[in-house]
Coordinates of C-alpha atoms in Angstrom, one line a residue:
M1 CA -24.5 43.2 23.8
T2 CA -26.8 44.2 21.0
W3 CA -28.1 41.5 18.5
K4 CA -25.9 42.9 15.7
R5 CA -22.8 42.8 17.8
L6 CA -23.6 39.2 18.9
M7 CA -24.1 38.1 15.3
R8 CA -20.8 39.8 14.3
T9 CA -18.9 38.0 17.1
V10 CA -20.4 34.6 16.1
L11 CA -19.5 35.2 12.4
I12 CA -15.9 36.2 13.3
T13 CA -15.6 33.1 15.6
L14 CA -16.9 30.8 12.9
T15 CA -14.6 32.4 10.3
L16 CA -11.6 31.9 12.5
V17 CA -12.6 28.3 13.2
M18 CA -13.0 27.5 9.5
V19 CA -9.7 29.2 8.6
S20 CA -8.0 27.1 11.4
L21 CA -9.5 23.9 10.1
A22 CA -8.6 24.7 6.5
T23 CA -5.0 25.5 7.6
T24 CA -4.8 22.2 9.6
V25 CA -6.1 20.2 6.6
V26 CA -3.6 21.9 4.2
L27 CA -0.7 21.2 6.5
Y28 CA -1.8 17.6 7.2
L29 CA -1.9 16.9 3.5
R30 CA 1.5 18.6 3.1
L31 CA 0.2 20.7 0.3
P32 CA 2.7 23.6 0.8
W33 CA 5.5 21.1 0.0
I34 CA 3.9 19.5 -3.0
R35 CA 3.1 20.5 -6.6
T36 CA 1.1 18.1 -8.8
E37 CA 0.5 17.5 -12.5
S38 CA -1.7 15.1 -14.4
V39 CA 0.0 12.3 -16.3
R40 CA -1.1 9.6 -18.7
F41 CA 0.9 6.6 -19.8
H42 CA 0.3 3.4 -21.7
N43 CA 0.6 -0.4 -21.4
D44 CA -0.3 -1.8 -24.8
D45 CA -3.8 -0.6 -25.5
V46 CA -4.6 0.5 -21.9
T47 CA -4.2 4.1 -20.8
L48 CA -3.4 4.7 -17.2
A49 CA -4.4 8.1 -15.8
G50 CA -2.5 9.5 -12.8
T51 CA -1.1 12.3 -10.8
L52 CA 2.6 13.0 -10.4
A53 CA 3.4 14.8 -7.1
L54 CA 6.7 16.6 -7.0
P55 CA 8.7 18.4 -4.3
R56 CA 8.2 22.1 -4.4
W57 CA 11.4 23.3 -2.9
R58 CA 14.0 20.7 -3.9
D59 CA 16.6 20.5 -6.6
E60 CA 16.0 18.4 -9.7
P61 CA 16.4 15.6 -10.7
F62 CA 14.3 13.9 -8.1
P63 CA 14.3 10.2 -7.1
A64 CA 10.8 8.8 -7.6
A65 CA 8.4 6.1 -6.6
V66 CA 5.5 4.5 -8.6
V67 CA 2.8 3.5 -6.1
V68 CA 1.3 0.1 -6.8
Q69 CA -2.2 -0.6 -5.4
G70 CA -3.6 -3.2 -3.2
S71 CA -6.6 -5.3 -4.3
G72 CA -10.0 -3.9 -5.4
T73 CA -11.1 -1.1 -7.7
T74 CA -8.8 1.6 -6.3
S75 CA -8.4 5.1 -7.5
R76 CA -5.2 7.2 -7.2
W77 CA -6.7 9.3 -4.4
M78 CA -6.8 6.4 -2.1
Y79 CA -3.0 6.6 -2.0
W80 CA -2.4 10.2 -1.2
L81 CA -0.9 9.0 2.1
Y82 CA 2.2 7.9 0.1
V83 CA 2.4 11.3 -1.5
R84 CA 2.0 13.1 1.9
R85 CA 4.7 11.0 3.4
L86 CA 7.3 10.7 0.7
V87 CA 7.3 14.0 -1.2
P88 CA 8.5 16.1 1.8
Y89 CA 11.5 13.7 1.8
G90 CA 12.4 15.0 -1.6
M91 CA 10.9 12.1 -3.6
A92 CA 8.5 12.4 -6.5
V93 CA 5.5 10.1 -6.3
M94 CA 3.2 8.8 -9.0
I95 CA -0.2 7.6 -8.1
Y96 CA -2.6 6.4 -10.8
D97 CA -6.1 4.9 -11.2
K98 CA -6.0 1.1 -11.5
R99 CA -6.9 -0.2 -15.0
G100 CA -10.7 -0.1 -15.4
V101 CA -11.1 2.5 -12.6
G102 CA -11.6 6.3 -12.7
D103 CA -10.0 7.8 -15.8
S104 CA -7.9 4.7 -16.7
T105 CA -9.1 2.3 -19.4
G106 CA -9.0 -1.4 -19.5
T107 CA -10.6 -4.0 -17.1
Y108 CA -9.7 -5.1 -13.6
L109 CA -10.3 -8.8 -13.5
Q110 CA -10.5 -9.5 -9.7
G111 CA -12.3 -7.9 -6.8
T112 CA -11.5 -7.9 -3.1
T113 CA -11.9 -11.6 -2.5
W114 CA -10.9 -14.7 -4.4
S115 CA -12.8 -17.5 -6.1
A116 CA -11.2 -20.9 -7.0
E117 CA -11.1 -19.8 -10.6
S118 CA -9.4 -16.4 -9.8
I119 CA -6.9 -18.1 -7.5
A120 CA -5.9 -20.4 -10.4
N121 CA -5.6 -17.5 -12.8
C122 CA -4.2 -14.9 -10.4
G123 CA -0.8 -15.0 -12.1
Q124 CA -2.3 -13.7 -15.4
M125 CA -3.9 -10.8 -13.6
F126 CA -0.6 -10.0 -11.8
A127 CA 1.2 -10.0 -15.1
L128 CA -1.2 -7.3 -16.5
L129 CA -0.8 -5.2 -13.3
A130 CA 2.9 -5.6 -13.3
G131 CA 3.0 -4.3 -16.9
D132 CA 1.0 -1.3 -15.8
A133 CA 3.4 -0.6 -13.0
L134 CA 6.4 -0.9 -15.3
A135 CA 4.8 1.5 -17.8
G136 CA 4.7 4.0 -14.9
I137 CA 8.5 3.5 -14.4
Q138 CA 9.1 4.1 -18.1
A139 CA 7.0 7.3 -18.1
L140 CA 9.1 8.7 -15.3
R141 CA 12.4 7.7 -16.9
A142 CA 11.4 9.9 -19.9
R143 CA 11.3 13.0 -17.8
D144 CA 14.3 15.4 -17.3
D145 CA 13.2 16.2 -13.8
I146 CA 13.4 12.6 -12.6
D147 CA 16.7 10.7 -11.8
P148 CA 16.4 7.5 -13.9
R149 CA 18.8 5.7 -11.5
R150 CA 16.6 6.2 -8.5
I151 CA 13.1 5.1 -9.5
G152 CA 11.3 2.3 -7.7
F153 CA 8.0 0.9 -6.3
V154 CA 6.1 1.5 -3.1
G155 CA 3.0 -0.6 -2.6
V156 CA 0.7 -2.4 -0.3
S157 CA -1.0 -5.8 0.1
Q158 CA -1.6 -7.3 -3.3
A159 CA 1.2 -5.1 -4.6
G160 CA 3.5 -7.5 -2.7
W161 CA 3.0 -10.0 -5.5
I162 CA 3.0 -7.5 -8.4
M163 CA 6.1 -5.3 -7.6
P164 CA 8.7 -8.1 -7.5
L165 CA 7.1 -9.6 -10.7
A166 CA 7.5 -6.3 -12.4
A167 CA 11.0 -5.7 -11.2
S168 CA 12.0 -9.2 -12.4
R169 CA 11.2 -8.0 -16.0
S170 CA 13.3 -4.8 -15.9
A171 CA 16.7 -3.5 -14.8
D172 CA 15.2 0.0 -14.4
V173 CA 13.6 -0.7 -10.9
A174 CA 16.0 0.6 -8.2
F175 CA 14.1 -0.3 -5.1
I176 CA 10.9 -1.8 -3.7
V177 CA 9.1 -0.8 -0.4
N178 CA 6.6 -3.7 0.2
I179 CA 4.0 -2.8 2.8
S180 CA 2.0 -5.8 4.2
G181 CA 2.7 -7.7 1.0
P182 CA 2.5 -11.5 1.0
A183 CA 5.4 -13.9 0.2
V184 CA 3.1 -16.9 0.0
T185 CA 0.8 -18.2 -2.7
C186 CA -2.6 -16.7 -3.6
G187 CA -4.3 -19.8 -2.3
M188 CA -2.5 -19.7 1.1
E189 CA -3.3 -16.0 1.6
D190 CA -6.9 -16.6 0.8
W191 CA -7.3 -19.6 3.1
Y192 CA -5.5 -17.7 5.9
S193 CA -8.0 -14.8 5.5
Q194 CA -10.9 -17.2 5.8
L195 CA -9.5 -18.9 8.9
T196 CA -8.9 -15.6 10.7
G197 CA -12.3 -14.1 9.7
E198 CA -10.7 -11.3 7.7
Y199 CA -13.3 -11.6 5.0
R200 CA -15.9 -10.5 7.6
A201 CA -14.5 -6.9 7.2
Y202 CA -15.8 -6.8 3.7
P203 CA -19.6 -6.8 3.2
E204 CA -19.3 -8.2 -0.4
A205 CA -17.4 -11.3 0.9
H206 CA -19.4 -14.5 1.2
A207 CA -16.6 -17.1 1.4
P208 CA -18.3 -20.3 2.7
A209 CA -15.3 -21.3 4.7
A210 CA -14.9 -18.0 6.5
F211 CA -14.8 -18.2 10.3
A212 CA -15.8 -15.6 12.9
D213 CA -12.8 -13.6 14.0
G214 CA -11.4 -15.0 17.2
E215 CA -13.2 -18.4 16.9
L216 CA -10.0 -20.2 16.0
S217 CA -6.8 -20.0 18.0
D218 CA -3.5 -19.1 16.3
E219 CA -2.4 -22.7 16.9
E220 CA -5.5 -24.1 15.2
I221 CA -5.0 -21.6 12.3
E222 CA -1.5 -22.8 11.8
R223 CA -2.6 -26.5 11.9
R224 CA -5.2 -25.8 9.2
L225 CA -2.7 -24.0 7.1
D226 CA -0.5 -27.0 7.2
E227 CA -3.4 -29.2 6.0
Y228 CA -4.5 -26.9 3.2
Q229 CA -5.0 -28.8 0.0
G230 CA -6.8 -26.2 -2.1
P231 CA -5.6 -24.3 -5.2
Q232 CA -2.4 -22.4 -4.7
G233 CA -2.3 -20.2 -7.8
Y234 CA 0.6 -17.8 -8.2
D235 CA 3.7 -18.6 -6.1
P236 CA 6.0 -15.6 -5.6
V237 CA 8.9 -17.5 -4.2
P238 CA 10.6 -18.5 -7.5
I239 CA 10.5 -14.9 -8.7
L240 CA 11.7 -13.6 -5.4
G241 CA 14.6 -16.0 -5.5
T242 CA 15.9 -14.4 -8.7
L243 CA 15.4 -10.8 -7.6
R244 CA 18.4 -8.6 -6.9
V245 CA 16.5 -5.3 -6.3
P246 CA 16.9 -3.9 -2.7
T247 CA 13.5 -4.5 -1.0
L248 CA 12.1 -3.5 2.3
W249 CA 9.3 -5.7 3.6
V250 CA 7.1 -3.9 6.2
L251 CA 4.8 -6.4 8.0
G252 CA 2.4 -6.5 10.9
G253 CA 2.7 -9.3 13.5
R254 CA -1.1 -9.4 13.9
D255 CA -2.0 -9.2 10.2
R256 CA -5.2 -11.2 9.7
S257 CA -5.0 -11.0 5.8
V258 CA -1.4 -12.0 5.1
P259 CA 0.1 -14.9 7.1
T260 CA 3.1 -12.9 8.4
S261 CA 4.9 -15.9 10.0
R262 CA 4.7 -17.9 6.7
S263 CA 5.8 -15.0 4.6
V264 CA 8.8 -14.2 6.9
A265 CA 9.9 -17.9 6.9
N266 CA 10.0 -17.8 3.1
L267 CA 11.8 -14.4 3.1
N268 CA 14.4 -15.6 5.6
R269 CA 15.2 -18.6 3.4
L270 CA 15.7 -16.2 0.5
I271 CA 17.8 -13.8 2.5
A272 CA 20.0 -16.7 3.6
A273 CA 20.5 -17.5 -0.1
G274 CA 21.6 -13.9 -0.9
A275 CA 18.4 -12.0 -1.6
P276 CA 18.9 -8.3 -0.9
F277 CA 15.8 -8.0 1.4
D278 CA 15.3 -6.3 4.7
V279 CA 12.3 -7.2 6.9
K280 CA 10.8 -5.0 9.5
I281 CA 8.0 -6.5 11.6
Y282 CA 5.7 -4.5 13.9
P283 CA 4.5 -7.1 16.4
E284 CA 1.2 -5.4 17.2
G285 CA 0.4 -4.3 13.6
D286 CA -2.5 -5.5 11.6
H287 CA -2.8 -5.5 7.8
S288 CA -3.1 -1.7 7.7
L289 CA -0.4 -1.4 10.3
F290 CA -2.8 -0.2 13.0
R291 CA -2.1 -1.6 16.5
R292 CA -4.4 -4.6 17.0
Y293 CA -4.9 -6.0 20.5
P294 CA -6.3 -9.4 21.6
G295 CA -10.1 -9.2 21.8
D296 CA -10.5 -6.6 19.1
P297 CA -13.8 -7.5 17.4
S298 CA -12.6 -7.1 13.8
F299 CA -10.1 -5.7 11.4
A300 CA -12.6 -2.9 10.6
M301 CA -12.7 -1.8 14.2
S302 CA -8.9 -1.5 14.3
M303 CA -9.0 0.7 11.2
K304 CA -11.4 3.1 12.8
L305 CA -9.1 3.8 15.8
M306 CA -6.8 6.2 14.2
F307 CA -4.8 6.8 17.3
R308 CA -3.6 3.2 16.9
H309 CA -1.7 3.9 13.7
I310 CA 1.9 2.8 13.7
D311 CA 4.3 5.3 12.3
Y312 CA 6.4 3.0 10.2
W313 CA 7.4 5.8 7.8
S314 CA 10.4 6.9 9.8
D315 CA 11.8 3.4 9.2
V316 CA 10.9 3.6 5.5
R317 CA 12.7 6.9 5.2
A318 CA 15.8 5.6 7.0
W319 CA 15.9 2.6 4.7
L320 CA 15.5 4.7 1.5
A321 CA 18.2 7.1 2.7
G322 CA 20.5 4.1 3.5
K323 CA 20.1 2.9 0.0
G324 CA 20.9 6.3 -1.5
M325 CA 17.4 6.8 -2.7
L326 CA 16.7 10.1 -1.0
P327 CA 18.4 13.5 -1.6

């Protein structure tokens, strides 16, 4: 084989590999099924910038979900997973930059971890973020291609406090999908994260009471939770007790950030009193719903092992369909 023929073969092979990779990425992101447009909406003097993803081959009007973020300074693109999963079901999905992030104005008042002051004031921050989320609902209701009777929230972690608070303020929220969201106070969630060593996953965390992951047994963690006398901050239970919005709680049995057993105990009491909640627990799931096994060195390690991801979306889809929220 001549040098020129060898080079041509190599170039053709590389081209085919690149095309295959590009095709794989496009299909993985579900791009053929999705069309997007930029959106802006307002909560008082704050402008939220986002992206609305719409089904490409479905009939209007679409049901829709506003994605509510977890803690931290998160941009819309961190939540493309929700677009990729929900839009092919026929649901429009709005993702947006949190206030003070990306193209959104305003200020986000709390980072990834808590302080005593931020625990005490967490309800004020949640009220602001709940207003942002409701502004997204109203922006969708103003569109002719969205079904105003089938707009709800999908969110993760910190959103578990925010979405019910937002829904308690408006009759326009049709459903909530609450992924790894707490049904305990800010203070209890913070203390649990310190006891489990969850803060060790975040380099900016320097909580003095943080323990190395695995140092304390589950029994000892429960005992110390019972003895907790620190600030509680926002308590979601009173709001949850008034809520009549169908809500799916998706929780991991080995979550080291949210105390699942405590959250489920509160939820079961509310369900017994008539709350329209459904709870789905994945016993091996961590906070990001990756499979976590005894002896795993950290939450961060679990996140890196993509093959451990739990496919909870089939259950989310079945629940949404059962509530009449999908085409």
